[in-house]
Short mmCIF file of C-alpha atoms and ligand atoms in Angstrom, two decimals:
data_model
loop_
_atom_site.label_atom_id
_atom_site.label_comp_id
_atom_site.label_asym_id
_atom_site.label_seq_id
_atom_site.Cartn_x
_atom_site.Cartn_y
_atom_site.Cartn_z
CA UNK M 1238 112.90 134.15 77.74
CA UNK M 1239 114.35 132.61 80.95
CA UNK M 1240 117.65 130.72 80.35
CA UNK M 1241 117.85 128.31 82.95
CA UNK M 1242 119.75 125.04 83.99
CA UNK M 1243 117.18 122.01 84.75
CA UNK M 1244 118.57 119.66 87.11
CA UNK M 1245 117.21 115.91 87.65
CA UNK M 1246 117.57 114.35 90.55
CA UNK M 1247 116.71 110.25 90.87
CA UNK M 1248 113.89 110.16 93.55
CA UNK M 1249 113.50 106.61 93.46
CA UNK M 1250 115.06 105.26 96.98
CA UNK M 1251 115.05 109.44 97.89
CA UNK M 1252 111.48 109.11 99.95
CA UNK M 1253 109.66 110.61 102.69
CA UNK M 1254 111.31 113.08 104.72
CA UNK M 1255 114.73 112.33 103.42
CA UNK M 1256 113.28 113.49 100.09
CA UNK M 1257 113.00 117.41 101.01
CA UNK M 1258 116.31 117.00 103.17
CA UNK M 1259 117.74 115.67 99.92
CA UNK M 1260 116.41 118.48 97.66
CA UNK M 1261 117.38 121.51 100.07
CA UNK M 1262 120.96 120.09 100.39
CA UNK M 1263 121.48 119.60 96.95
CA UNK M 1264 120.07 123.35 96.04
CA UNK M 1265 122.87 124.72 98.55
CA UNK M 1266 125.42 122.61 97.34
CA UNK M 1267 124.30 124.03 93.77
CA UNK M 1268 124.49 127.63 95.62
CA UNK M 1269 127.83 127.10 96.53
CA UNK M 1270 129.52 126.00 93.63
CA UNK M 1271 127.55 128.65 91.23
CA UNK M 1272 127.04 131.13 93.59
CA UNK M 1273 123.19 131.37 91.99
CA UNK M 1274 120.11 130.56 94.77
CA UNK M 1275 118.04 127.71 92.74
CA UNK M 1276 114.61 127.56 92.62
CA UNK M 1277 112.83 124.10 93.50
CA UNK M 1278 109.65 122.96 91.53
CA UNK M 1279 108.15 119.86 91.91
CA UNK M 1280 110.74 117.54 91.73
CA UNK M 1281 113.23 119.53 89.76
CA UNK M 1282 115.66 122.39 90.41
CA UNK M 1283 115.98 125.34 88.19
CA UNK M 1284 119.28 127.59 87.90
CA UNK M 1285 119.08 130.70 86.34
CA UNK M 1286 121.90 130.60 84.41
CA UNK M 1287 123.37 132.12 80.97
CA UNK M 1288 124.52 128.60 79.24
CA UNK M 1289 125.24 130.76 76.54
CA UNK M 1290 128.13 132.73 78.42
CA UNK M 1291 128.96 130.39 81.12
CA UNK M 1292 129.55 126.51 80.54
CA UNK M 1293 127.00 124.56 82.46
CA UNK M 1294 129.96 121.94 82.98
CA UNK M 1295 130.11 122.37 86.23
CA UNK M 1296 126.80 120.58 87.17
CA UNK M 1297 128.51 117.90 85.60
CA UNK M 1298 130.63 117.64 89.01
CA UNK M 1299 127.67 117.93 91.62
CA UNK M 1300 126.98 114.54 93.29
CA UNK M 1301 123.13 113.44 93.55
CA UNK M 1302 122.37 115.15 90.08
CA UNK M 1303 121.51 112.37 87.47
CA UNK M 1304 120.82 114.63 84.19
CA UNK M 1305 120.67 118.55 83.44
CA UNK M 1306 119.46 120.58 80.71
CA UNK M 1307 120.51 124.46 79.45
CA UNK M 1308 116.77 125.60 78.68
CA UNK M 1309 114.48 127.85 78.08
CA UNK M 1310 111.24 128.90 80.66
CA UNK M 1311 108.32 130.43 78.65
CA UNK M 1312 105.10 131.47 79.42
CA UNK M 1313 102.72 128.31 78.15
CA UNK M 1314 101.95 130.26 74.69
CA UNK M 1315 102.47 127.93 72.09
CA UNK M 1316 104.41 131.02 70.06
CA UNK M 1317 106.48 131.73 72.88
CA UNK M 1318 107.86 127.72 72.61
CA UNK M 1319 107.91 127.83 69.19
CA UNK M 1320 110.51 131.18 69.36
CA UNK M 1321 112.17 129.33 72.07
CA UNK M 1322 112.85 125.90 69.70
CA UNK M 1323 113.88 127.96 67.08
CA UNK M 1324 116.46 129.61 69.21
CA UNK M 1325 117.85 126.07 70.01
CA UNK M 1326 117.44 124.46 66.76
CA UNK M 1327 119.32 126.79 65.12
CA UNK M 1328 122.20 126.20 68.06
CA UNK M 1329 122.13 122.45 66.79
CA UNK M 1330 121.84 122.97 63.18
CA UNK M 1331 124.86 125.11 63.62
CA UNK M 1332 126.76 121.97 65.13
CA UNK M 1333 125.92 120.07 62.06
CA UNK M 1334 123.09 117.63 63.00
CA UNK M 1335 120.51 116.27 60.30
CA UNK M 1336 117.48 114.85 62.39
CA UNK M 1337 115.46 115.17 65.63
CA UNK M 1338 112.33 114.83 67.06
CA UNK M 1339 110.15 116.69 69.56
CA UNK M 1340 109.43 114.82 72.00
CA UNK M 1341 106.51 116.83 74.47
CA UNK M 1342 105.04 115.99 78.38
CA UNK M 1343 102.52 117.33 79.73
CA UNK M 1344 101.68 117.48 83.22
CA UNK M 1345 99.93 120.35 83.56
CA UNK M 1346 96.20 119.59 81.88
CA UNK M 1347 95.29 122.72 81.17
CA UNK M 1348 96.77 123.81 78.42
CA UNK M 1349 94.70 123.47 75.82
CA UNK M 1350 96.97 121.68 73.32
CA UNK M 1351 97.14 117.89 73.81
CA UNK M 1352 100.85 116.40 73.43
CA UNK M 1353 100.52 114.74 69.75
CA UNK M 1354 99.18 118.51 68.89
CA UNK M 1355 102.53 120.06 70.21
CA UNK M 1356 104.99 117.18 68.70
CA UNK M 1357 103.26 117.69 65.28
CA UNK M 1358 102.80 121.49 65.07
CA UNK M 1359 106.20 122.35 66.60
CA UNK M 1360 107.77 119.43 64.31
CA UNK M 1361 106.03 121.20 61.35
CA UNK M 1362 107.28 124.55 62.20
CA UNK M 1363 110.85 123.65 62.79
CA UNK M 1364 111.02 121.38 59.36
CA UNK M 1365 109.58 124.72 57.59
CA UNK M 1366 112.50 127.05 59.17
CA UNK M 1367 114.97 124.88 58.99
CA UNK M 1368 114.54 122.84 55.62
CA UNK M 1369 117.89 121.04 56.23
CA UNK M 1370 116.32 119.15 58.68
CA UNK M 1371 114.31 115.93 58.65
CA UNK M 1372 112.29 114.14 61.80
CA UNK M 1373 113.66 110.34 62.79
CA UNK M 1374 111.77 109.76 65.42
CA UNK M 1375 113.88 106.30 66.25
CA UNK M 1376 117.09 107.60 66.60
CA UNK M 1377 117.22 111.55 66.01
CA UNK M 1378 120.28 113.57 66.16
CA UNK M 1379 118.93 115.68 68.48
CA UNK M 1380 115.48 115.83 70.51
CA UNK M 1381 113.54 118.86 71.12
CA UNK M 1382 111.64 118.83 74.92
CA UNK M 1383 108.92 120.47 75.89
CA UNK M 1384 107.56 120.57 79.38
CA UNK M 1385 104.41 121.71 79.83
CA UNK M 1386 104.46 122.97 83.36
CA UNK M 1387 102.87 124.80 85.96
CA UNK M 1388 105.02 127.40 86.33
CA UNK M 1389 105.87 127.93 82.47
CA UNK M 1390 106.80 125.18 79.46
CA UNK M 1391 110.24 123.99 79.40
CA UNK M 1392 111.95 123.95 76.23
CA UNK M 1393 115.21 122.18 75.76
CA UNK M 1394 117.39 119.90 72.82
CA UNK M 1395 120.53 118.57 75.48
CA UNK M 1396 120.16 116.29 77.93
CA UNK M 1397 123.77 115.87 79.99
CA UNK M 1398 124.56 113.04 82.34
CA UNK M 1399 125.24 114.01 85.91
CA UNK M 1400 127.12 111.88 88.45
CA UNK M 1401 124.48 110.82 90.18
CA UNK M 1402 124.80 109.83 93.64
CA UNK M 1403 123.79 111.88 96.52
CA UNK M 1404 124.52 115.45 97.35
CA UNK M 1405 127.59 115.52 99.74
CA UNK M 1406 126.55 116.39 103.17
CA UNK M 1407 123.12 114.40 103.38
CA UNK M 1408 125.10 111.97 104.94
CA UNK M 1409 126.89 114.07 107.28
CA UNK M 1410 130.45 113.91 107.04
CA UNK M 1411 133.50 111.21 107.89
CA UNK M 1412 137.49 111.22 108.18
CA UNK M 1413 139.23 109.82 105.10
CA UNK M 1414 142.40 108.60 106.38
CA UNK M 1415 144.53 109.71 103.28
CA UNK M 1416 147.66 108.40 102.47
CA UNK M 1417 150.18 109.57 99.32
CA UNK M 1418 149.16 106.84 97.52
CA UNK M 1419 146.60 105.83 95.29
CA UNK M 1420 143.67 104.53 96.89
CA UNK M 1421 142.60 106.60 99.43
CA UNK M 1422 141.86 109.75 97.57
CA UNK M 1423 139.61 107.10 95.37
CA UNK M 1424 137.87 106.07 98.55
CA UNK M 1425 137.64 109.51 99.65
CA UNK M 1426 135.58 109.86 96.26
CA UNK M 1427 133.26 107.24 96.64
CA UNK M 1428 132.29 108.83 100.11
CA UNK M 1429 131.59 111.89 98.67
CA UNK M 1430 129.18 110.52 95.63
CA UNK M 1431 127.69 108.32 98.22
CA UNK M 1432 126.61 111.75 100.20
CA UNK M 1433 129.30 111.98 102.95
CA UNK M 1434 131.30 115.36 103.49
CA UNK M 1435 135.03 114.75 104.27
CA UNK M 1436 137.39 115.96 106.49
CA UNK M 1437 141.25 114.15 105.71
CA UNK M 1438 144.09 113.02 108.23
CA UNK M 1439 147.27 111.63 107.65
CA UNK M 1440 150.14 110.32 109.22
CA UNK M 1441 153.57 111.92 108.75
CA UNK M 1442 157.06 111.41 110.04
CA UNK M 1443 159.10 114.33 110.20
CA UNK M 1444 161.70 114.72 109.64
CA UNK M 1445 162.13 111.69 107.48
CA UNK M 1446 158.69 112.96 105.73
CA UNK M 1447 159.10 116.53 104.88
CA UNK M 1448 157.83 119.67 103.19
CA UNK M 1449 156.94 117.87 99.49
CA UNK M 1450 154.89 115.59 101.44
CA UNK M 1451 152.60 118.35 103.51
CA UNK M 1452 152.64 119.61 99.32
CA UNK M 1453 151.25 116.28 98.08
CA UNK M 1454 148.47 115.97 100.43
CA UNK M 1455 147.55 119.54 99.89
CA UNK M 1456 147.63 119.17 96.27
CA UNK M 1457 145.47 115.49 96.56
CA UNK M 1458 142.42 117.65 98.55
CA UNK M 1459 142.93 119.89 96.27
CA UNK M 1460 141.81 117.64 94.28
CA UNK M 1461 139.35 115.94 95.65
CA UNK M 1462 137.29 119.43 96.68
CA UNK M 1463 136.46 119.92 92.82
CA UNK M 1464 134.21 117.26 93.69
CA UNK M 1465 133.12 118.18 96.99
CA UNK M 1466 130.19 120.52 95.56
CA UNK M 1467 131.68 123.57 97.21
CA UNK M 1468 132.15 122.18 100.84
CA UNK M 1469 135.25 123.15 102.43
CA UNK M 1470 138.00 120.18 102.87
CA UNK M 1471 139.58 120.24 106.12
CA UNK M 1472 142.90 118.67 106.35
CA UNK M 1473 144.79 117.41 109.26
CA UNK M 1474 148.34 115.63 109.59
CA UNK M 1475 149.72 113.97 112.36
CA UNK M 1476 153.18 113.44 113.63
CA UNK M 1477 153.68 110.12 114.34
CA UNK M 1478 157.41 109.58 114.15
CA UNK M 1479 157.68 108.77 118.11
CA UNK M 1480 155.59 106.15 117.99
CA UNK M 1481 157.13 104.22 114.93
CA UNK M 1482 160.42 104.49 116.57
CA UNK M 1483 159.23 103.35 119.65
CA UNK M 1484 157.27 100.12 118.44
CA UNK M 1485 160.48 99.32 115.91
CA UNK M 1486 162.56 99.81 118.91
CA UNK M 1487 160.25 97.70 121.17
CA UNK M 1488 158.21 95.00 119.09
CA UNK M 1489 158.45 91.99 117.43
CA UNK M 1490 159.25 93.27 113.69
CA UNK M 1491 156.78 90.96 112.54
CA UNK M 1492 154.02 92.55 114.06
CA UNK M 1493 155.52 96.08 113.40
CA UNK M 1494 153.28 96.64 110.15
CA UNK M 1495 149.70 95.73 112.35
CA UNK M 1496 150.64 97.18 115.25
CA UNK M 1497 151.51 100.60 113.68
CA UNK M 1498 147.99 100.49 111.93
CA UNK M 1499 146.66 99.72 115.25
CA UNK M 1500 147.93 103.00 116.72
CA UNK M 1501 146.81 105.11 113.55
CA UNK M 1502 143.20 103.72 113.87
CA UNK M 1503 142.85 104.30 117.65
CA UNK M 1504 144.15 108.30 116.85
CA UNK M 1505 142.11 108.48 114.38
CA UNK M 1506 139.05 106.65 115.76
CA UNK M 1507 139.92 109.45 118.75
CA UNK M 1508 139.93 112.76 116.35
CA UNK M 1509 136.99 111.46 114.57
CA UNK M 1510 135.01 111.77 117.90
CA UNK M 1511 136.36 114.71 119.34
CA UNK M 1512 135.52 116.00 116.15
CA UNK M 1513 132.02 114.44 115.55
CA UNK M 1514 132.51 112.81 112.68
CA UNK M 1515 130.76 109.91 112.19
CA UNK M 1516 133.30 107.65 110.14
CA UNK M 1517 136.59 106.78 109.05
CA UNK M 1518 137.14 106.10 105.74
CA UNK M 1519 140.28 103.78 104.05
CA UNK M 1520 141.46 102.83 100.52
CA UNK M 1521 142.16 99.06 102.18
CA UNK M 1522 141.21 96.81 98.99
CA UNK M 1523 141.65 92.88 99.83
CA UNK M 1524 144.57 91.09 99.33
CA UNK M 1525 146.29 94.09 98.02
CA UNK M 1526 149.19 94.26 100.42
CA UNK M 1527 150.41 92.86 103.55
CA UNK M 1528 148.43 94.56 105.83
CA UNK M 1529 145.29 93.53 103.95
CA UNK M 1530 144.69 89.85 104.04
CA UNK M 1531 141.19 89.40 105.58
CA UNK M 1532 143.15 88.26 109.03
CA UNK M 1533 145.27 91.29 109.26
CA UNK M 1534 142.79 93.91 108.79
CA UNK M 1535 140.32 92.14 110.97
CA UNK M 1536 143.16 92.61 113.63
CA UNK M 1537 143.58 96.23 112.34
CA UNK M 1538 140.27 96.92 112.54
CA UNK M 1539 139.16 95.51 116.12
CA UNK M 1540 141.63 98.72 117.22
CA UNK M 1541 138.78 100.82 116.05
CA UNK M 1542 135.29 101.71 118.31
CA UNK M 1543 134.08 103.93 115.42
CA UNK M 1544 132.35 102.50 112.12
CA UNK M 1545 135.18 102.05 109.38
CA UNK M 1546 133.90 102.81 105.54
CA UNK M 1547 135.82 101.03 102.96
CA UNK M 1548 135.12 101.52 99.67
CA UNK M 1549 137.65 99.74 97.58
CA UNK M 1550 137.26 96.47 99.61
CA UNK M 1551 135.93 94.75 96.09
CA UNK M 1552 137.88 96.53 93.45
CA UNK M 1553 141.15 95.57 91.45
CA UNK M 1554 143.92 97.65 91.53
CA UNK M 1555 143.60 98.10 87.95
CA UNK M 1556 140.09 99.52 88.43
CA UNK M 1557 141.29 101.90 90.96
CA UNK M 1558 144.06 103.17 88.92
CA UNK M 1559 141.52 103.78 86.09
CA UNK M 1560 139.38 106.01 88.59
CA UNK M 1561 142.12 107.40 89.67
CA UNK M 1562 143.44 108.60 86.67
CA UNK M 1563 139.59 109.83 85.90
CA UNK M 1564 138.85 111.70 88.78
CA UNK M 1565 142.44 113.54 87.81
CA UNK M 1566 144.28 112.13 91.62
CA UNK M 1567 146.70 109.64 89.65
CA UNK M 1568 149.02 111.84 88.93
CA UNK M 1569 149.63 113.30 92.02
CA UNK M 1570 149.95 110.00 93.38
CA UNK M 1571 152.05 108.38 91.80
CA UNK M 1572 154.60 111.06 92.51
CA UNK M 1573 157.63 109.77 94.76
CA UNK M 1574 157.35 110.77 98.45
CA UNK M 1575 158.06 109.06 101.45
CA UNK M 1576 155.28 106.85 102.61
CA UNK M 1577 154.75 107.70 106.72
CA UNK M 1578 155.86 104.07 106.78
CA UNK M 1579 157.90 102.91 104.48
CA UNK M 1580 161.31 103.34 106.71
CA UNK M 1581 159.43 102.09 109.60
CA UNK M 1582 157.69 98.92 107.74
CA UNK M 1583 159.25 95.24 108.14
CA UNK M 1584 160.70 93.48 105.11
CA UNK M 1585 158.68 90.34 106.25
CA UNK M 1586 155.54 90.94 107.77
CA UNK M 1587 153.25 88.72 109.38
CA UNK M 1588 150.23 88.34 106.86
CA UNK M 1589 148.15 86.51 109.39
CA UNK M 1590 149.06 88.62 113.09
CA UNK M 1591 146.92 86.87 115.66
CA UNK M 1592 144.67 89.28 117.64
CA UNK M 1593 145.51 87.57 121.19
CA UNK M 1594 149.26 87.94 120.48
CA UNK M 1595 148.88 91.65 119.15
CA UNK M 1596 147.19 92.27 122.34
CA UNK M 1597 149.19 90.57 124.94
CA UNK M 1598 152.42 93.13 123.15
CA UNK M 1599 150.82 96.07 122.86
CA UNK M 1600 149.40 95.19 126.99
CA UNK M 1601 153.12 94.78 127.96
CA UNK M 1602 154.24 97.91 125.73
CA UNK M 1603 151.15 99.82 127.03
CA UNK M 1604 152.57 103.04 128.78
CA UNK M 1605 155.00 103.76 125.13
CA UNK M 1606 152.18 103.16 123.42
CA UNK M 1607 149.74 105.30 125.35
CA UNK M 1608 152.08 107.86 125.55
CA UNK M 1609 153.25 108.73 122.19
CA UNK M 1610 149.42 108.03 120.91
CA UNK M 1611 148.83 110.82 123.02
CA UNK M 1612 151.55 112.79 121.62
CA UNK M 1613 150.70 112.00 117.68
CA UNK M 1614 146.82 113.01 118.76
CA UNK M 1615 147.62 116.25 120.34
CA UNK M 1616 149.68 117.54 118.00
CA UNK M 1617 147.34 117.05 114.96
CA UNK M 1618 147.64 119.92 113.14
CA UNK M 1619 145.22 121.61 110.34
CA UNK M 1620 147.49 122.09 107.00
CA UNK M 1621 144.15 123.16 104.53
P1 LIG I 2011 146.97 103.85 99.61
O1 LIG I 2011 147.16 103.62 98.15
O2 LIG I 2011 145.73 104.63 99.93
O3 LIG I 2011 148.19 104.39 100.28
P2 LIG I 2011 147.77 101.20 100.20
O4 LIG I 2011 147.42 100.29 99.09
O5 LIG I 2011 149.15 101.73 100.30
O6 LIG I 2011 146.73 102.39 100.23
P3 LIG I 2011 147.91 100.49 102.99
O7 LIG I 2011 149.27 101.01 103.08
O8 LIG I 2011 147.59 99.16 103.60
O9 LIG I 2011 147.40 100.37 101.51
O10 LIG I 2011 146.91 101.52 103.60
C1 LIG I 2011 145.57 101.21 103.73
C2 LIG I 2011 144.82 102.47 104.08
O11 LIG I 2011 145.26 102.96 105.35
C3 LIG I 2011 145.08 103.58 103.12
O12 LIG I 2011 144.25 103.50 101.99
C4 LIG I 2011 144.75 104.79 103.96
O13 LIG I 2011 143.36 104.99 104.04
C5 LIG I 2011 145.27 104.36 105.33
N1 LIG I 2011 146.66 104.85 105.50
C6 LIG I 2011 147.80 104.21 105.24
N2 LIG I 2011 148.88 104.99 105.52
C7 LIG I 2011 148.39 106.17 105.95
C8 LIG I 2011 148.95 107.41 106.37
N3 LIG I 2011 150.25 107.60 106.39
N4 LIG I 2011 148.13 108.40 106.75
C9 LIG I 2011 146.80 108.23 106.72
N5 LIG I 2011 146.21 107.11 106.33
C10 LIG I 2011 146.96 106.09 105.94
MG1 LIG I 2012 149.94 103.51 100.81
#
């Protein structure tokens, strides 16, 4: 008998050609995490895989999979499903359940038993092995499948939740700008589940910012690749303590806050490109701080000439912390580090910075600014 992992993708809003682009990305991102070349059927994926040895947990991580299954593949012989069951019943019977059903599909016509045939005779030889058990057929303990297939029935009693989304890397991939704090390693998340591949930068300021801080943000992609299905995590910091000292030294404090987020768009916006990635990605969430009132980040944003992906925009902070803490990022956050900013940022600033006058300061600041952009993008530096 076969042992096998079934995987399920969704495949409604997964059509046309994106559909075998889909598929053949989310077989290699199965590759890479279990080192094991899947087979693709007709809408499903098959793993050969010892469930018995290895936990199939790990599927459990892999974006654009919505349900898997340890099974069984056996030739369509009705005995050969009925030695499979009993293998698997007597797996759940060991775990204490009382009830179940079988519940059988048939796609492939020509085997000659019809599906009420298969529930009843397969129910009737599992109740007569296993006289512990009884059939519910509204809400079982467990459920017995059977697939009657082309390529061989598929025999099953779990069916495990995936995480659904799309496989990372359909999308092609994006820069997560990635602080030390909480939200953007969340954001960076809902990139990945939406099918983007990331590559991070962040903004440091040595020597005020130091060794625990290059730590952190190795430790937070870290992180965050136990989600990437495999795909490597490249991780970039740049120095940007010039700058900050040269727009505290030189602009209205107000403005400090915006004009500093100004700067790390248009280096980022700039490594994005030279890069070719398509995207930058930020934990911004309205009204959370100063720099995110609608009017501010507007004015952050029109520093940008690349598409900006922000998935927190509509969430709580309560409902980031929660994913946070889920996706296992929390903690790592929350430890104390120096912010890039925090000795640089204004006690009191502006929450509404008017574009024109952002604009007409950094015009009059322009060769400082230019310059030490410059600096901060050329010495971007890969740390993972
Ligand atoms: P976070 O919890 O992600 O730090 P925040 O609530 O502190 O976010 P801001 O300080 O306004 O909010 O930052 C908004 C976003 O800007 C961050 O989510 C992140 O994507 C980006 N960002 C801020 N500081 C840095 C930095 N030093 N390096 C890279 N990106 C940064
Ligand atoms: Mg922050």
């Amino acid at each position: 008998m076969r042992k096998v992992i079934v995987v399920r993708y969704a495949e409604i809003g997964v059509k046309g050609k994106n559909r075998s682009h889909f598929e053949e990305i989310l077989k290699k991102n199965i590759e890479m995490v279990t080192g094991i070349k899947p087979e693709r059927k007709w809408g499903r994926i098959y793993v050969d895989f010892d469930w018995d040895v290895d936990s199939p947990e790990i599927f459990g991580k892999i974006f654009g999979i919505q349900n898997y299954s340890p099974a069984f593949i056996v030739e369509l012989d009705f005995e050969k499903i009925k030695e499979a069951a009993y293998v698997l019943v007597r797996k759940e019977v060991e775990s204490g359940v009382k009830t179940f059903k079988v519940n059988a599909k048939r796609p492939n016509k020509k085997f000659p038993m019809g599906i009420y045939d298969i529930n009843s005779s397969l129910g009737a030889y599992i109740l007569k092995s296993f006289p512990e058990l009884k059939v519910d057929v509204h809400s079982p303990d467990f459920i017995i499948g059977v697939e009657i297939r082309d390529e061989g029935a598929v025999v099953y009693s779990q069916k495990i939740s995936g995480p659904g989304g799309l496989p990372v890397g359909v999308e092609g991939k994006a820069l997560l700008l990635l602080s030390g704090g909480i939200d953007s390693p969340v954001a960076g998340w809902y990139m990945m589940r939406r099918g983007i591949a990331i590559s991070t930068l962040s903004f440091i300021s040595p020597p005020y910012t130091g060794k625990e801080t290059i730590d952190k943000l190795k430790r937070l992609v870290e992180k965050l690749k136990e989600y990437s299905s495999g795909r490597e995590i490249k991780a970039y910091v740049s120095p940007l303590t010039s700058l900050l000292e040269f727009l505290k030294d030189n602009a209205p404090q107000k403005l400090l806050l915006v004009l500093q987020r100004r700067s790390m768009i248009r280096i980022a916006s700039r490594f994005a490109k030279s890069k070719r990635l398509k995207a930058l990605i930020t934990g911004e969430s309205i009204g959370q701080v100063a720099s995110q009132t609608l009017d501010n980040m507007s004015t952050i944003n029109e520093a940008s000439n690349i598409l900006m992906l922000k998935p927190l925009l509509g969430f709580d902070k309560t409902e980031i912390v929660d994913k946070a803490k889920e996706i296992g990022t929390y903690e790592i956050s929350i430890e104390k580090h120096l912010d890039v900013c925090s000795m640089f940022t204004p006690k009191h600033p502006a929450t509404k910075a008017k574009l024109e006058i952002v604009k007409e300061v950094e015009e009059k600041l322009k060769d400082g600014i230019e310059r030490f952009e410059d600096e901060a993008f050329y010495s971007i530096e890969r740390i993972v």
